[in-house]
Structure formats: C-alpha cells, structure tokens
C-alpha cells in the first residue's frame, strides 16, 4: 500500500524456480500498490569483489569506503544501490542457497553496498543501526530437503545458517527481519509441489504487511 | 615435512595484517620443508560470480558444472584451482571477516571451485565427501573484540559463525577441520599486541601437525 520494496535477486536464469519466485513477488506486490525495484545482480554484472576500484585512493577497504562515503566518493554502482536501499521500506533477498550461505555475488552486494557511515557507524549498530525503520526478508531455495535441515540431522537446524545473514548483517544495520521464506529442494519435488510452493509465496506476500518481525535474539536461532 | 599446503588468501593489501599472517605461514611452513602454494584471489582477479561463463552451454549452474566437470569442460581458472586442492594436504583460508562471513571473493572460490563430482557427489558428502584425507584451517581477523564474540554478547559466540564455513563447506566435502586461528581486532590493538599475534601464529604453525581436528558436531558449535 504505497510501500517501497527493493528485491535483491541473485540467480542467473529467469526460467529458474528463483526466477518464478521473483516474478511472483514483483507481480503480487505491484498489484498491492507497492512500488517494487529489482536489483538483478547477475544481469547487472554486479561486481562482488571489494577492490580498490570502489574508491579512488590508497587502501584499507573498510576505512576507505567509510571515508569515501562521507565525501561522496564511492563508485557509481554503489551509490545507486545505496539509493535503492535508502528508499525501500522492505528488502527482499531472493537466491538459491549455496554452501550454507548466499551466492558470492549477493555476499559481494552486502560487502560493498552496506558501508560504514551508510548502514552502521561507530556505536550505531544492531538496534541503533543506521537502516532502522526498514524490514527485510530472506527468500531462498535449497538443494536439500527440509528433513536434512533439522536439529537432529547432519546439516543442522536451518536457523543456524540464518544467523550470519539475518543477525550479523540485517540486524547489525538496524533492519528488522521477517520470517525467512524457504522453498526446500524445488529441483527434487513434483511439478505439482512446485506450483504449490509458488502459490504459497503469493499467499504470504498478500498478508506480509501484517507480519511481526522475528525476535532477533540467540534464542530464536539456537534454542 | 613434505606436506603440501594450499593457502587461499583473500585480502587486497600485502601490507595488511592478513598479509603479514600470510607471509608468516608461507615462511614458517616452507622452513618446515612443506611445499606451499598460495591462491591470492584479489591478485588473480578471481571471478567470484558463478556465471554461465564457467561452462559452455545452457544453464542450471549446479547441474551444468557437475556435468562439465565429468566431461573436463570447466573453465581453466577452476581446473587450476581444483588441481591445487587435489594436491594439498592442508588448506588454509586467510581473510578478514566481512559481515560474519568470508569476503565475497572467497565465497566465490567456494561456489565455483568445489563443484559436484569434484568435492562431493550424490550420497558422497560429510564423512563420505570426496576430499577426504585433507585438513583445513580458517585463519581470519575480525573488526570486533573477542568479548563481542562471546555467547552472552550481542554478536554471539564466534563458533556460530564458523558453522556454515567449517561444517557446511569443509566437513561437507569430507575435509577435517583444525581449530580456527582468529586474530581479534588487529586494527584496534597496540603495535606490540599485533606483534604478539604474529608470533602466536608462527608458534602455532610449528606444532600444527600434532593437532587433532575438532569434533565437527553441532555440540562443538552450539553447546
């Protein structure tokens, strides 16, 4: 309802299941009257490496990007992404889980876009982070089944994997976190089941605005 | 003692603290008569994005790289890294912690080098992973102090952060994991303390071969 949403999308193939989830989110949220922006990282050929090209001078990446941010000296692709983040009420991250984590191209977005001074600052972190007032939602697909990501199974509770992303990044920047949206093993299930998953995503998006953020404490993750 | 070591290094600046840790590892391990190979990811301009350029055809990255691996159709930079991994007895990952995780360029190394068929396969994962017989060691620096990474502190136990890297990647591939080597906040401590940290790294490398791998179970991480 007039809300602005940024979807950061990290899959190479529009015809993939992640591509379908993206399409649904764009359509459904637009239908709700939201304004949706998509950062399609592979299509943008987004640079994931945090290199000295991001700034014009000598080199300690964290310190230098912080200084460059204050002077308005960051590279154009970063300034553009920061503007999208600044304007958004909700950030959706859509990706396939690679190695218990986000793909490198999306990790590069985190490393390069969320610089000190913009997303957090000295003593402005966690509940005091600079991106307060925004929501985030991690929407991803897995290779393994839901059973493989339970506390008793070898891969452990899926929430263990969410700690660095949700707590270490979003909560650190002051962004509230909605329940993750996880599609388990879409490549291994029936076509019917895949359709159900897509429908479930649409349904969730319809009532998204009534959701309460999770309690971002160690108990949520490790209890 | 005749052992082969691959150090995968992800820092932009040779004069950094990570650069010093790397130098020490190369010197000390060489002195021990080990054969040391370094993959300096930024210097190599290593591509972190898992794109269709890695293979010659149509696109499901996981499936396609697996097939391409079997046919010998992976891109040259991947084949070269896989050869280094295959030959190594010990893999050392040296990097600054970015956002509770490895930098994107190193995540890209994991995403692209450890393909199915090479590092794991259907039902060949964890203790049955294809890289059995090797050791790994995550050596990294943090921005925050050690106190910030304790169970009671806001950032939580540092071991929570190690789960996706050590368990989700290395253990998944069958690689045993040595205790991580963590230098807390080298940018915030005295020059003297920094020197002590470097000495401690040298000391550790001297007796590294007597170390037992950690017990790679949820208890080690979350107990």
Coordinates of C-alpha atoms in Angstrom, one line a residue, chain B residues 69-193:
Chain B
X69 CA 33.4 -31.4 -14.6
X70 CA 32.8 -35.0 -15.6
X71 CA 33.5 -34.1 -19.3
X72 CA 36.5 -32.0 -18.4
X73 CA 34.6 -28.9 -19.7
X74 CA 35.2 -26.5 -16.8
X75 CA 36.9 -23.2 -17.4
X76 CA 40.7 -23.0 -16.9
X77 CA 40.7 -21.0 -13.7
X78 CA 38.6 -23.6 -12.0
X79 CA 40.6 -26.6 -13.3
X80 CA 43.7 -24.9 -12.0
X81 CA 42.3 -24.3 -8.5
X82 CA 40.9 -27.8 -8.3
X83 CA 44.4 -29.2 -9.2
X84 CA 45.9 -27.2 -6.3
X85 CA 43.2 -28.5 -3.9
X86 CA 43.7 -32.1 -5.1
X87 CA 47.4 -31.9 -4.4
X88 CA 47.2 -30.2 -1.0
X89 CA 47.3 -32.0 2.4
X90 CA 46.2 -28.8 4.2
X91 CA 44.0 -25.9 3.0
X92 CA 44.5 -22.6 4.9
X93 CA 41.9 -19.9 4.3
X94 CA 43.3 -16.5 5.3
X95 CA 40.9 -13.5 5.2
X96 CA 39.4 -10.6 7.2
X97 CA 35.9 -11.5 8.4
X98 CA 33.3 -9.4 6.5
X99 CA 29.7 -9.5 7.8
X100 CA 30.0 -12.6 9.9
X101 CA 31.4 -14.4 7.0
X102 CA 34.2 -14.7 4.4
X103 CA 34.6 -11.9 1.7
X104 CA 32.6 -12.4 -1.5
X105 CA 35.7 -13.2 -3.5
X106 CA 36.5 -16.2 -1.2
X107 CA 32.8 -17.3 -1.2
X108 CA 33.1 -17.2 -4.9
X109 CA 36.1 -19.5 -4.7
X110 CA 34.0 -22.0 -2.7
X111 CA 31.0 -21.6 -5.0
X112 CA 33.0 -22.2 -8.2
X113 CA 35.9 -24.5 -7.3
X114 CA 34.1 -27.1 -5.1
X115 CA 31.7 -28.4 -7.8
X116 CA 29.8 -31.6 -7.5
X117 CA 31.8 -34.6 -8.8
X118 CA 35.0 -33.0 -7.6
X119 CA 34.3 -32.1 -3.9
X120 CA 31.2 -34.2 -3.2
X121 CA 28.6 -36.2 -5.0
X122 CA 25.3 -37.8 -4.6
X123 CA 25.5 -39.5 -1.3
X124 CA 29.2 -38.7 -1.0
X125 CA 29.1 -35.9 1.5
X126 CA 30.2 -35.1 5.0
X127 CA 32.4 -38.0 6.2
X128 CA 32.0 -39.6 2.8
X129 CA 32.9 -36.4 0.9
X130 CA 35.3 -36.6 -2.0
X131 CA 38.1 -34.5 -0.4
X132 CA 38.8 -37.0 2.5
X133 CA 42.3 -37.2 3.9
X134 CA 42.8 -33.4 3.8
X135 CA 42.9 -30.9 6.6
X136 CA 41.6 -27.3 6.6
X137 CA 42.2 -24.2 8.8
X138 CA 40.3 -21.0 8.8
X139 CA 42.6 -18.1 9.8
X140 CA 41.0 -14.7 10.0
X141 CA 40.9 -11.3 11.5
X142 CA 37.9 -9.5 13.0
X143 CA 36.9 -5.9 13.4
X144 CA 35.3 -6.5 16.8
X145 CA 37.0 -7.6 20.0
X146 CA 36.9 -11.1 21.4
X147 CA 34.4 -10.0 24.1
X148 CA 31.9 -9.0 21.4
X149 CA 32.0 -12.6 20.1
X150 CA 31.0 -14.4 23.2
X151 CA 27.8 -16.3 23.9
X152 CA 26.4 -13.5 26.1
X153 CA 27.4 -10.6 23.8
X154 CA 25.3 -9.2 21.0
X155 CA 27.4 -10.8 18.3
X156 CA 27.1 -14.2 19.8
X157 CA 29.7 -17.0 20.0
X158 CA 32.2 -16.8 17.3
X159 CA 31.6 -20.5 16.7
X160 CA 28.1 -19.7 15.4
X161 CA 29.8 -18.0 12.5
X162 CA 32.1 -21.0 11.9
X163 CA 29.2 -23.4 11.3
X164 CA 28.5 -22.5 7.6
X165 CA 32.2 -22.4 6.7
X166 CA 33.6 -25.3 8.6
X167 CA 30.7 -27.6 8.7
X168 CA 28.6 -26.6 5.7
X169 CA 31.6 -26.4 3.3
X170 CA 34.7 -28.3 4.6
X171 CA 33.1 -31.1 6.6
X172 CA 30.5 -31.4 3.7
X173 CA 33.4 -32.2 1.4
X174 CA 35.0 -34.7 3.8
X175 CA 37.8 -32.3 4.8
X176 CA 38.8 -32.4 8.5
X177 CA 38.9 -29.0 10.3
X178 CA 41.6 -27.8 12.6
X179 CA 40.8 -25.2 15.3
X180 CA 40.3 -21.8 13.6
X181 CA 43.0 -19.2 14.1
X182 CA 41.4 -15.9 15.0
X183 CA 43.1 -12.6 15.4
X184 CA 40.7 -10.3 17.1
X185 CA 40.6 -6.6 16.1
X186 CA 44.2 -6.2 15.0
X187 CA 43.3 -2.7 13.8
X188 CA 42.3 -1.6 17.3
X189 CA 45.2 -3.0 19.4
X190 CA 48.7 -1.8 20.1
X191 CA 51.6 -2.5 17.8
X192 CA 53.1 -4.7 20.5
X193 CA 49.9 -6.7 20.7

